[in-house]
Amino acid sequence: MGSQYGLKFAVHLVTNHFGKIVAKVCETLFRKGPLSLGEIIRCTELTPEQVKNSLLVLVQHNCVQAYVPADQFRDEEESTVTVEYLALFDNVIHRLRFPKFLEIAKRQLDDECEKVLDGLLRDGRLTLKQMVERAVQGKENPGAIEAVVRGSFHKLLKAHYVERCPAPEPVVSTLIKAEPAPRKRGSKMAKKFEAPETIEQRVMEAALPGEAIRFAVIEYTGGNADREANSDDTIMVNVGDNSGGIANEGSILWRANFEEFIRHLRHKLLIENERKRLDDGAATILSAILDATKNVEKKVKIEKSVPLSLDSIFTEVTKNEYGRTMTIDRVRASLVQLGCPQRNLDDSYSIDLKNIVEMARNEEVESIVLKRFGGDAYRIFRLLSKSNCFLETDKIAELAIVDKKEAPRLLYKLWKDNYLHMEKLVVTAAKQSRFMLWKVNKPVLWEYVLDEMYHAALNLSLRLAFEQEKDEDLLHVSRDKLTPTDKSGEVNSVQKRYLRLRDVLFLMGSSLMKLDDALMLFHDF
């Protein structure tokens, strides 16, 4: 679940997109956690019809997931079961990133794929039949348009940018499983099943379809449910085949796969960060490794890349124009630069991606400290961040080359603004002495910085909405009157207001997108 300002920002996004009534239902779920329909009605004091319609909207747009708690589920003969609704914080925040998702689809695939994806992002969930009907409505030559839509859908599905919608009401255990007792030292350790940490993770894990059908189209024609999956009762349609129709295209719902887009954006950050820190060669090798293993990654936030042999890495590198200029010795040297000085036991290489993300986070926080507190505070903070241990005030002043009288003031200021952790140490000997020890507690600091970024994004969005509302009358003025037409280039008052509004909206919109990159760095990556 999000932080204080993270929740406020999520509610603001829902308000902008769906209105205040839907936002009130969503905010109640954020604040109180999973609730049943009756509990939501009591908490929001809305009418049952308003709550039901709001939930339908939120489910349609993948902002809420319904589920049945396992302790409520008895057997098939039960007349009713209690369905609870869970607000999905990440999916709400992802709505801010729709322009980035569309740009990825356009750049990697084509314009037609972008149009199909745009329809899914706008409407939340659609069947293939609905996608086709939307595209051919009011158009000439519907047969050709339908073929293009089907082909674009297959491309998106093959790239994993589109997936089947999760189960509508999965049965989920909300109880936290007790950890098994530790085994004796020296015994063979079996792989432990690590239960998801939060109720949201458990619900989504239970709701998502299996990998075998998540990105494929399957028709069940009836028959015994106990038969094997490869029997004649199951028809698999190849997602790369654009010629044939798709079975059950009017009943199977599809949605955009946010996880794959976030994985793509994470890979992009990792590659560009290493390009800036090292060189193009290291970035090319990292890009080749991530491209070769992205379909094998189990989750977005993997700590290390999937192991690959040197020959496999070299084969992937040579697919790139720059990579074809590299020798195998150059590839091996770049792997050393990327933190792989030695091979694994199975003669493979794996890159520490978590370390790259942490370095990027450190740079982001250091830049904030430099802009907010100045160069001396920046050197102090960087010293403590690199040392990763407690240091005494005089020692910090000496190592950071800061005046001893100025250092305590700067340290106190950083501590007061939650950028440093302080401990008081009292030493009792012949004479009692007191020392102030300072340290950067990175996990706590990163959570604080993330919440501050949500606060900044909320303020920026509110200012953006204010500017649009202030000059709302310009939306009803014809475009000809807003653009200077005479050769002198002189503009009237209305045109000046329009030019100002255009520049303000562009500046704030681009700033919000850049701020969102930092939000993903600290939350999604």
Coordinates of N, CA, C and O in Angstrom, one line a residue, residues 176 193-203 205:
I176 N -1.7 -15.5 7.3 CA -0.3 -15.5 7.1 C 0.2 -16.9 7.5 O 0.0 -17.3 8.7
F193 N 8.6 -22.2 -0.1 CA 7.7 -21.4 -0.7 C 7.5 -20.1 0.1 O 7.1 -20.1 1.2
E194 N 7.8 -19.0 -0.5 CA 7.7 -17.7 0.2 C 6.4 -17.1 -0.2 O 6.1 -16.7 -1.3
A195 N 5.5 -17.0 0.8 CA 4.2 -16.4 0.6 C 4.3 -14.9 0.4 O 5.2 -14.3 1.0
P196 N 3.5 -14.4 -0.5 CA 3.5 -12.9 -0.7 C 3.3 -12.2 0.6 O 2.6 -12.6 1.4
E197 N 4.0 -11.0 0.6 CA 4.0 -10.3 1.9 C 2.7 -9.6 2.2 O 2.3 -9.4 3.4
T198 N 2.0 -9.1 1.2 CA 0.8 -8.4 1.4 C -0.4 -9.1 0.9 O -0.3 -10.0 0.0
I199 N -1.6 -8.6 1.4 CA -2.8 -9.2 0.9 C -3.0 -8.9 -0.6 O -3.6 -9.7 -1.4
E200 N -2.5 -7.7 -1.1 CA -2.7 -7.4 -2.5 C -1.9 -8.4 -3.3 O -2.4 -8.8 -4.4
Q201 N -0.7 -8.7 -2.9 CA 0.1 -9.7 -3.7 C -0.5 -11.1 -3.7 O -0.5 -11.8 -4.7
R202 N -1.1 -11.5 -2.6 CA -1.8 -12.8 -2.5 C -3.0 -12.8 -3.4 O -3.2 -13.8 -4.1
V203 N -3.8 -11.8 -3.4 CA -5.0 -11.7 -4.2 C -4.6 -11.7 -5.7 O -5.2 -12.5 -6.5
E205 N -1.9 -12.8 -7.1 CA -1.3 -14.1 -7.5 C -2.4 -15.1 -7.7 O -2.3 -16.0 -8.7

